[in-house]
PDB file of C-alpha atoms and ligand atoms in Angstrom:
ATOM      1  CA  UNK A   1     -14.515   7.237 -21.273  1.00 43.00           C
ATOM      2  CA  UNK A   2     -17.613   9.495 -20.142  1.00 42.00           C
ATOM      3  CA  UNK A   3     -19.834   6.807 -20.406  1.00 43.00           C
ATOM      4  CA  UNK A   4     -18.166   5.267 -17.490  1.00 48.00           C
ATOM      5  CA  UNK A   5     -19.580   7.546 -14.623  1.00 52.00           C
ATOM      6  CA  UNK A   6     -23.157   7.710 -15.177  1.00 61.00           C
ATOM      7  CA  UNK A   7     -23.033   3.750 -14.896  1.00 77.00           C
ATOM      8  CA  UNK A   8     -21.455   3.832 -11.517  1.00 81.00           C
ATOM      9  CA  UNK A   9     -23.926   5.978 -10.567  1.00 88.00           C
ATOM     10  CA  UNK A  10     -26.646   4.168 -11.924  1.00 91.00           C
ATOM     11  CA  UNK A  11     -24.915   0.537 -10.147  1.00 92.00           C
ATOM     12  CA  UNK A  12     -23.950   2.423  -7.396  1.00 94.00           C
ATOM     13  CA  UNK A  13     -27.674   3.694  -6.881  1.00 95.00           C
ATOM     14  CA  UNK A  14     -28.987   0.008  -7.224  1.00 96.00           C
ATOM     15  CA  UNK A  15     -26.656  -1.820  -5.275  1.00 96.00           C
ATOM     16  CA  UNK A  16     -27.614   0.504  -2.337  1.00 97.00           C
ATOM     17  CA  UNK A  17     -31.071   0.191  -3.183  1.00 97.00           C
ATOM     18  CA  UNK A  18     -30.509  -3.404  -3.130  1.00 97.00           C
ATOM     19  CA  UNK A  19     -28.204  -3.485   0.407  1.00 97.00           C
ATOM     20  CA  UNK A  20     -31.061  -1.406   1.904  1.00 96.00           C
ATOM     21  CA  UNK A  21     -33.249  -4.401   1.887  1.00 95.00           C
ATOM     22  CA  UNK A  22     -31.384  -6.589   4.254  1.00 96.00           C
ATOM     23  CA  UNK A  23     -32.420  -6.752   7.751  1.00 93.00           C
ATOM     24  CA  UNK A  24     -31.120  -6.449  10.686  1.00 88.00           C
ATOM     25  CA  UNK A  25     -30.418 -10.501  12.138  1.00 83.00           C
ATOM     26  CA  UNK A  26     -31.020  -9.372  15.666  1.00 79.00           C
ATOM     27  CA  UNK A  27     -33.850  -6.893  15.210  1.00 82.00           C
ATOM     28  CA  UNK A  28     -35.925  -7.933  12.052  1.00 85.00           C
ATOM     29  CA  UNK A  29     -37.880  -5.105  11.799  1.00 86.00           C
ATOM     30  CA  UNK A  30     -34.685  -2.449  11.163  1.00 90.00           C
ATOM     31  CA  UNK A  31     -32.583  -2.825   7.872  1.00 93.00           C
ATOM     32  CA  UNK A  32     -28.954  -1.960   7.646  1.00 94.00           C
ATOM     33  CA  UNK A  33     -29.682   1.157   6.466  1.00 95.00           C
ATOM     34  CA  UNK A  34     -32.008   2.295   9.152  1.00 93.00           C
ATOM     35  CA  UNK A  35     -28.787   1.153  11.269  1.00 90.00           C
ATOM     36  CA  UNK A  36     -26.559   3.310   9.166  1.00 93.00           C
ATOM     37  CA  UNK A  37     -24.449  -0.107   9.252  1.00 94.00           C
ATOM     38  CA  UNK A  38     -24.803   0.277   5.512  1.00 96.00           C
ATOM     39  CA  UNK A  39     -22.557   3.144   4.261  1.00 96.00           C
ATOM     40  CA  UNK A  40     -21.895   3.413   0.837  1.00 96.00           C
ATOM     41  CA  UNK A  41     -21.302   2.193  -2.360  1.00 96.00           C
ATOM     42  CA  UNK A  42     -19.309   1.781  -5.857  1.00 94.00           C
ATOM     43  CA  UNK A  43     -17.949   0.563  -8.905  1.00 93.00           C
ATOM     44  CA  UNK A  44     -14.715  -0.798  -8.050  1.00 93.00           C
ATOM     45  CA  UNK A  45     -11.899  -0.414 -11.183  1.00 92.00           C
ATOM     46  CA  UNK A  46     -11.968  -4.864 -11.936  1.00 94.00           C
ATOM     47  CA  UNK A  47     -15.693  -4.274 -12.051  1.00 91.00           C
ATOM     48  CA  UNK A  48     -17.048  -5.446  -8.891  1.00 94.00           C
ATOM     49  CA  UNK A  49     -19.763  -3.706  -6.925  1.00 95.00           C
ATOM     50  CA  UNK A  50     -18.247  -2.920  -3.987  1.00 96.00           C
ATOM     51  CA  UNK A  51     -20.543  -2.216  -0.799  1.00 97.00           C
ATOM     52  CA  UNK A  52     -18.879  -0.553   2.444  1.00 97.00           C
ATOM     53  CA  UNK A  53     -20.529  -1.789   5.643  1.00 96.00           C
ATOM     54  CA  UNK A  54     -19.719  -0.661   9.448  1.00 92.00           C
ATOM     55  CA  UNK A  55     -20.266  -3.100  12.198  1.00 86.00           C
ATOM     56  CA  UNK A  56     -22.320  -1.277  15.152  1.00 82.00           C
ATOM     57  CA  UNK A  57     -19.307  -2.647  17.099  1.00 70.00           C
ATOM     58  CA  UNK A  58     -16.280  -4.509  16.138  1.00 63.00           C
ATOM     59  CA  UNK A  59     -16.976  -7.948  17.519  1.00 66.00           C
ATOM     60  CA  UNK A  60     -20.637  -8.107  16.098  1.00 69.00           C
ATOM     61  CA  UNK A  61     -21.161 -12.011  15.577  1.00 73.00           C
ATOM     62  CA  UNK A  62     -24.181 -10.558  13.015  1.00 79.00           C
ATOM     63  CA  UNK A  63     -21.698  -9.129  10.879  1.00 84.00           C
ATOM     64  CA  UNK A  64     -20.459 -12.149   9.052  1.00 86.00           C
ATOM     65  CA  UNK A  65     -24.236 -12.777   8.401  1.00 89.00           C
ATOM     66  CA  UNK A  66     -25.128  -9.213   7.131  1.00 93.00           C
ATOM     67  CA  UNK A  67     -22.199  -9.264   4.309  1.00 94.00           C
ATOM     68  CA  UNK A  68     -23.706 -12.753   2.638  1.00 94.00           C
ATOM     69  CA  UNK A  69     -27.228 -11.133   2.756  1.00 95.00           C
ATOM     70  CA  UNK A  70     -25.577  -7.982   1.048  1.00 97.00           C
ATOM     71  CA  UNK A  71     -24.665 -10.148  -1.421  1.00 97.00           C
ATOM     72  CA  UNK A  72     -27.335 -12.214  -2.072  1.00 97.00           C
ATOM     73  CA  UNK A  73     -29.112  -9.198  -2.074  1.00 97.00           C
ATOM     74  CA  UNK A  74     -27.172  -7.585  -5.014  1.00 97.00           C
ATOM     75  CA  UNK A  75     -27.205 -10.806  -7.115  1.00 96.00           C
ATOM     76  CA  UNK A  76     -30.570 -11.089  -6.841  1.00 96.00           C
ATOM     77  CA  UNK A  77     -30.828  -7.618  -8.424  1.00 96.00           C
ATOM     78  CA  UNK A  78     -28.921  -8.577 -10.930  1.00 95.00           C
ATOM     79  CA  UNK A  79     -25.458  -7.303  -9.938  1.00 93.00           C
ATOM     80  CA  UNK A  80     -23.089  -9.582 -10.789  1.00 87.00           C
ATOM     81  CA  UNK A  81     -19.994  -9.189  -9.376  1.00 93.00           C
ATOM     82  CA  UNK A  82     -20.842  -7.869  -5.788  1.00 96.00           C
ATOM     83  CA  UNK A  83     -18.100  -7.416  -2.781  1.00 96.00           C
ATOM     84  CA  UNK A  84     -18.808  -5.901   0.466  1.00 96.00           C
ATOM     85  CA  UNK A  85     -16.171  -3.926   2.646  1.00 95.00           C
ATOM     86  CA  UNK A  86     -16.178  -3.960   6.349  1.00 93.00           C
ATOM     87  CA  UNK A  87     -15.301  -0.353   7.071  1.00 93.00           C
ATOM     88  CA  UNK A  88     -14.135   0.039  10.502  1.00 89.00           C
ATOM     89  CA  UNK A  89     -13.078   3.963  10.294  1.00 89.00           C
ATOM     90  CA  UNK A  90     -15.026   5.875  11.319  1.00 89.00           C
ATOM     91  CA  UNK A  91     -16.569   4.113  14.193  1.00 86.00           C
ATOM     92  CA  UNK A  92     -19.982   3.386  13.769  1.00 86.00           C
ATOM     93  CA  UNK A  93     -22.166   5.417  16.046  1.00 84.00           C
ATOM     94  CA  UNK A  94     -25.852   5.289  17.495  1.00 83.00           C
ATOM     95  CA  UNK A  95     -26.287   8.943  15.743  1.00 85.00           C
ATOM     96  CA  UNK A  96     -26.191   6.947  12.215  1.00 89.00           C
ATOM     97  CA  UNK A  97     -29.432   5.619  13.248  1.00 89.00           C
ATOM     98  CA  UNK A  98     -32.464   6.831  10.917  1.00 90.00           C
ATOM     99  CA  UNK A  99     -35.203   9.073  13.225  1.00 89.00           C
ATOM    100  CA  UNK A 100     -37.437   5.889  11.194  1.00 90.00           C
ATOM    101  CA  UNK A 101     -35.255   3.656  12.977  1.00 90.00           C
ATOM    102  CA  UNK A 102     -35.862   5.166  16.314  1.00 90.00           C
ATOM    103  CA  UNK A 103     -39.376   4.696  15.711  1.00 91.00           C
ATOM    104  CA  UNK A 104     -39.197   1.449  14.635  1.00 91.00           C
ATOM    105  CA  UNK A 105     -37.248  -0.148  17.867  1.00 90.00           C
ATOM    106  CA  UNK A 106     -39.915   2.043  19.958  1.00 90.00           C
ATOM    107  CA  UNK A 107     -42.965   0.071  18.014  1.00 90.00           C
ATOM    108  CA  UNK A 108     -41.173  -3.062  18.906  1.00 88.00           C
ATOM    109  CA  UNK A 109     -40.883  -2.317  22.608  1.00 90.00           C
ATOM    110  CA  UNK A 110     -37.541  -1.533  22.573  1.00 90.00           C
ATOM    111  CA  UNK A 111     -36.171   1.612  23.972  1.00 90.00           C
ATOM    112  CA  UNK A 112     -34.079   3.534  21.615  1.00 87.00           C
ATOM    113  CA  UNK A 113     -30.935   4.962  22.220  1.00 81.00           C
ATOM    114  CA  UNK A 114     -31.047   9.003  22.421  1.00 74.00           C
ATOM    115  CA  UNK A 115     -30.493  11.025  19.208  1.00 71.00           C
ATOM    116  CA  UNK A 116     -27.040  12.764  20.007  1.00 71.00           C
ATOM    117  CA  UNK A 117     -25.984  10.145  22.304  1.00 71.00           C
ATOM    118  CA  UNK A 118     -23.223   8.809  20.010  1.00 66.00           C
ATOM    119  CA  UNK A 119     -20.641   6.541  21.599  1.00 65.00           C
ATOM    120  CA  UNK A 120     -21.834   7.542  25.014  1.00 67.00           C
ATOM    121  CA  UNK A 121     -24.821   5.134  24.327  1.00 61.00           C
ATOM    122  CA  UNK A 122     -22.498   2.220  23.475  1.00 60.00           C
ATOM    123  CA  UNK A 123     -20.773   2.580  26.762  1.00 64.00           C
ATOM    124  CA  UNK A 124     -23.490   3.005  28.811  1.00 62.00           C
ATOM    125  CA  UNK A 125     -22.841   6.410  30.011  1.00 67.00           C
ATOM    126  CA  UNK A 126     -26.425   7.980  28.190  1.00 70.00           C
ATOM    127  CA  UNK A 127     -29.114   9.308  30.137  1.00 77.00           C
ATOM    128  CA  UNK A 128     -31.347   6.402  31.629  1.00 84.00           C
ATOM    129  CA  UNK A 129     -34.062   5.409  28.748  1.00 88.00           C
ATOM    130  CA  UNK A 130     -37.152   6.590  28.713  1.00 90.00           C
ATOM    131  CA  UNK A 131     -40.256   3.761  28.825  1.00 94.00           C
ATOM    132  CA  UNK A 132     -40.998   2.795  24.896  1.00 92.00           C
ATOM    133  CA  UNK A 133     -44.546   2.015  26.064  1.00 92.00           C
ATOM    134  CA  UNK A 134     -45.807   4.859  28.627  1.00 94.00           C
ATOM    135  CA  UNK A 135     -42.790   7.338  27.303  1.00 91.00           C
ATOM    136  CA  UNK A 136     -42.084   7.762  31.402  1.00 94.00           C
ATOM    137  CA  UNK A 137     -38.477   8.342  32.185  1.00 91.00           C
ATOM    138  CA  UNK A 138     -38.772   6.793  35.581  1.00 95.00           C
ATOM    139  CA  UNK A 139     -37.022   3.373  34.750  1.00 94.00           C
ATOM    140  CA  UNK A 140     -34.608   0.948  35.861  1.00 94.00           C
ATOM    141  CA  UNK A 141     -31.934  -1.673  34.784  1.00 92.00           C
ATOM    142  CA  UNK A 142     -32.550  -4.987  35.181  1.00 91.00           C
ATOM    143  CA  UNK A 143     -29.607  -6.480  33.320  1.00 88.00           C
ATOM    144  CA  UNK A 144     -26.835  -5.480  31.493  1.00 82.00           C
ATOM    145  CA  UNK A 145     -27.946  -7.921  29.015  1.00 76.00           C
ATOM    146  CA  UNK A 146     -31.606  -8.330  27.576  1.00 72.00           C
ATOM    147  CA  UNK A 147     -32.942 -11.132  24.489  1.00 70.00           C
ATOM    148  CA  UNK A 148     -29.420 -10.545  22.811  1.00 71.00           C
ATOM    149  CA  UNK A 149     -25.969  -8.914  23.813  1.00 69.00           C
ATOM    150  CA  UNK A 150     -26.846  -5.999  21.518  1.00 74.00           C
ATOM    151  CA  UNK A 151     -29.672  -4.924  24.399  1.00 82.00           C
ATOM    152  CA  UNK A 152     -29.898  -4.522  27.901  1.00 85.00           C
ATOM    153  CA  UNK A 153     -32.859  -5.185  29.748  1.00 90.00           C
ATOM    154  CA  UNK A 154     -35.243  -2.860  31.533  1.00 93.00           C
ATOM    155  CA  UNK A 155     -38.012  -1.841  34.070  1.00 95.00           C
ATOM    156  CA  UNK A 156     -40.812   0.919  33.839  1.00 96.00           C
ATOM    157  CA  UNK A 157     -41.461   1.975  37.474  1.00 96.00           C
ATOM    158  CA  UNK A 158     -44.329   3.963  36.349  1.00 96.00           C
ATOM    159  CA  UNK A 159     -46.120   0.905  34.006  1.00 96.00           C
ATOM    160  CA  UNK A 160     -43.995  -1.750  35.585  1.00 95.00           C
ATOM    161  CA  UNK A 161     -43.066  -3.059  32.456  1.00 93.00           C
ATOM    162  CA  UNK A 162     -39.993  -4.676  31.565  1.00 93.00           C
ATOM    163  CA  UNK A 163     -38.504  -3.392  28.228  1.00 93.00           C
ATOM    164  CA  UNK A 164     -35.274  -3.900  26.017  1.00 90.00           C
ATOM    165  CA  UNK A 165     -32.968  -1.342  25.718  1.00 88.00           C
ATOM    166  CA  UNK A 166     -30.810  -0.948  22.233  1.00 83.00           C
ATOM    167  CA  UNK A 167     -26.868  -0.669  23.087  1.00 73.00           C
ATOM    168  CA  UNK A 168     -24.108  -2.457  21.348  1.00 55.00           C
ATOM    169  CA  UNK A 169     -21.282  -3.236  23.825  1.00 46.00           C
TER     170      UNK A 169
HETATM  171 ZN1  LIG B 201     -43.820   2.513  31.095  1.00 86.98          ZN
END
């Protein structure tokens, strides 16, 4: 049976590869990987690719949406037989997030949360967010809730621009 484990590696590598192509419904320009929603993957003993997802919080609507695009993802790369997990444990975190995917939400005008924040940042108990356009920290909240739930929506006192915020509660 040694042949067995270099192929799970080799359809465990490609089904992430695959998974790491599916964006984000609410913010196009992040995948699920950038999220860290996307955590892992394997050959599952009946044969099925099995890929582990976290929501960012339990009551995501975008969930249900993410696991078909996982896999139409993985058929599309020729992985037959995929399943995806919803992985609850551990809680997903804002510290999962790629430093690319801080970047990314800054180029789209939305403030990122702070690296290190973790589940203070869900429950809105982080420092106040610094302006993604000007980078001043002199801001204010405008609305718990900004273009979707997932964001909360802001004001630059120093530029006077209004800005999303990422969150996830
Ligand atoms: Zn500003």
């Amino acid at each position: 049976m040694s042949g067995l484990a270099p192929a799970g590696d080799t359809l465990r590598a490609a089904a992430l590869a695959a998974a790491a192509t599916v964006p984000d419904p609410e913010i196009p320009s992040l995948s699920i990987a950038d999220l860290g929603v996307l955590r892992d993957a394997r050959l599952a003993e009946d044969g099925a690719v099995e890929v582990d997802i976290t929501p960012t919080y339990s009551g995501c609507p975008a969930m249900a949406m993410i696991a078909f695009e996982v896999e139409a993802a993985l058929l599309r790369a020729g992985l037959p037989r995929p399943r995806v997990r919803t992985v609850l444990a551990p809680a997903w975190t804002t510290d999962w997030m790629t430093g690319e995917a801080r970047e990314k939400l800054r180029q789209a005008g939305i403030a990122p949360p702070p690296p290190g924040a973790g589940r203070a940042a869900l429950l809105g108990l982080a420092p106040d967010p610094a302006c993604p356009r000007c980078a001043s920290a002199d801001t204010e909240r405008l609305s718990e809730f900004g273009t979707t739930a997932c964001k909360s929506l802001w004001r630059c006192r120093a530029c006077r621009e209004p800005f999303d915020h990422f969150k996830c509660i």
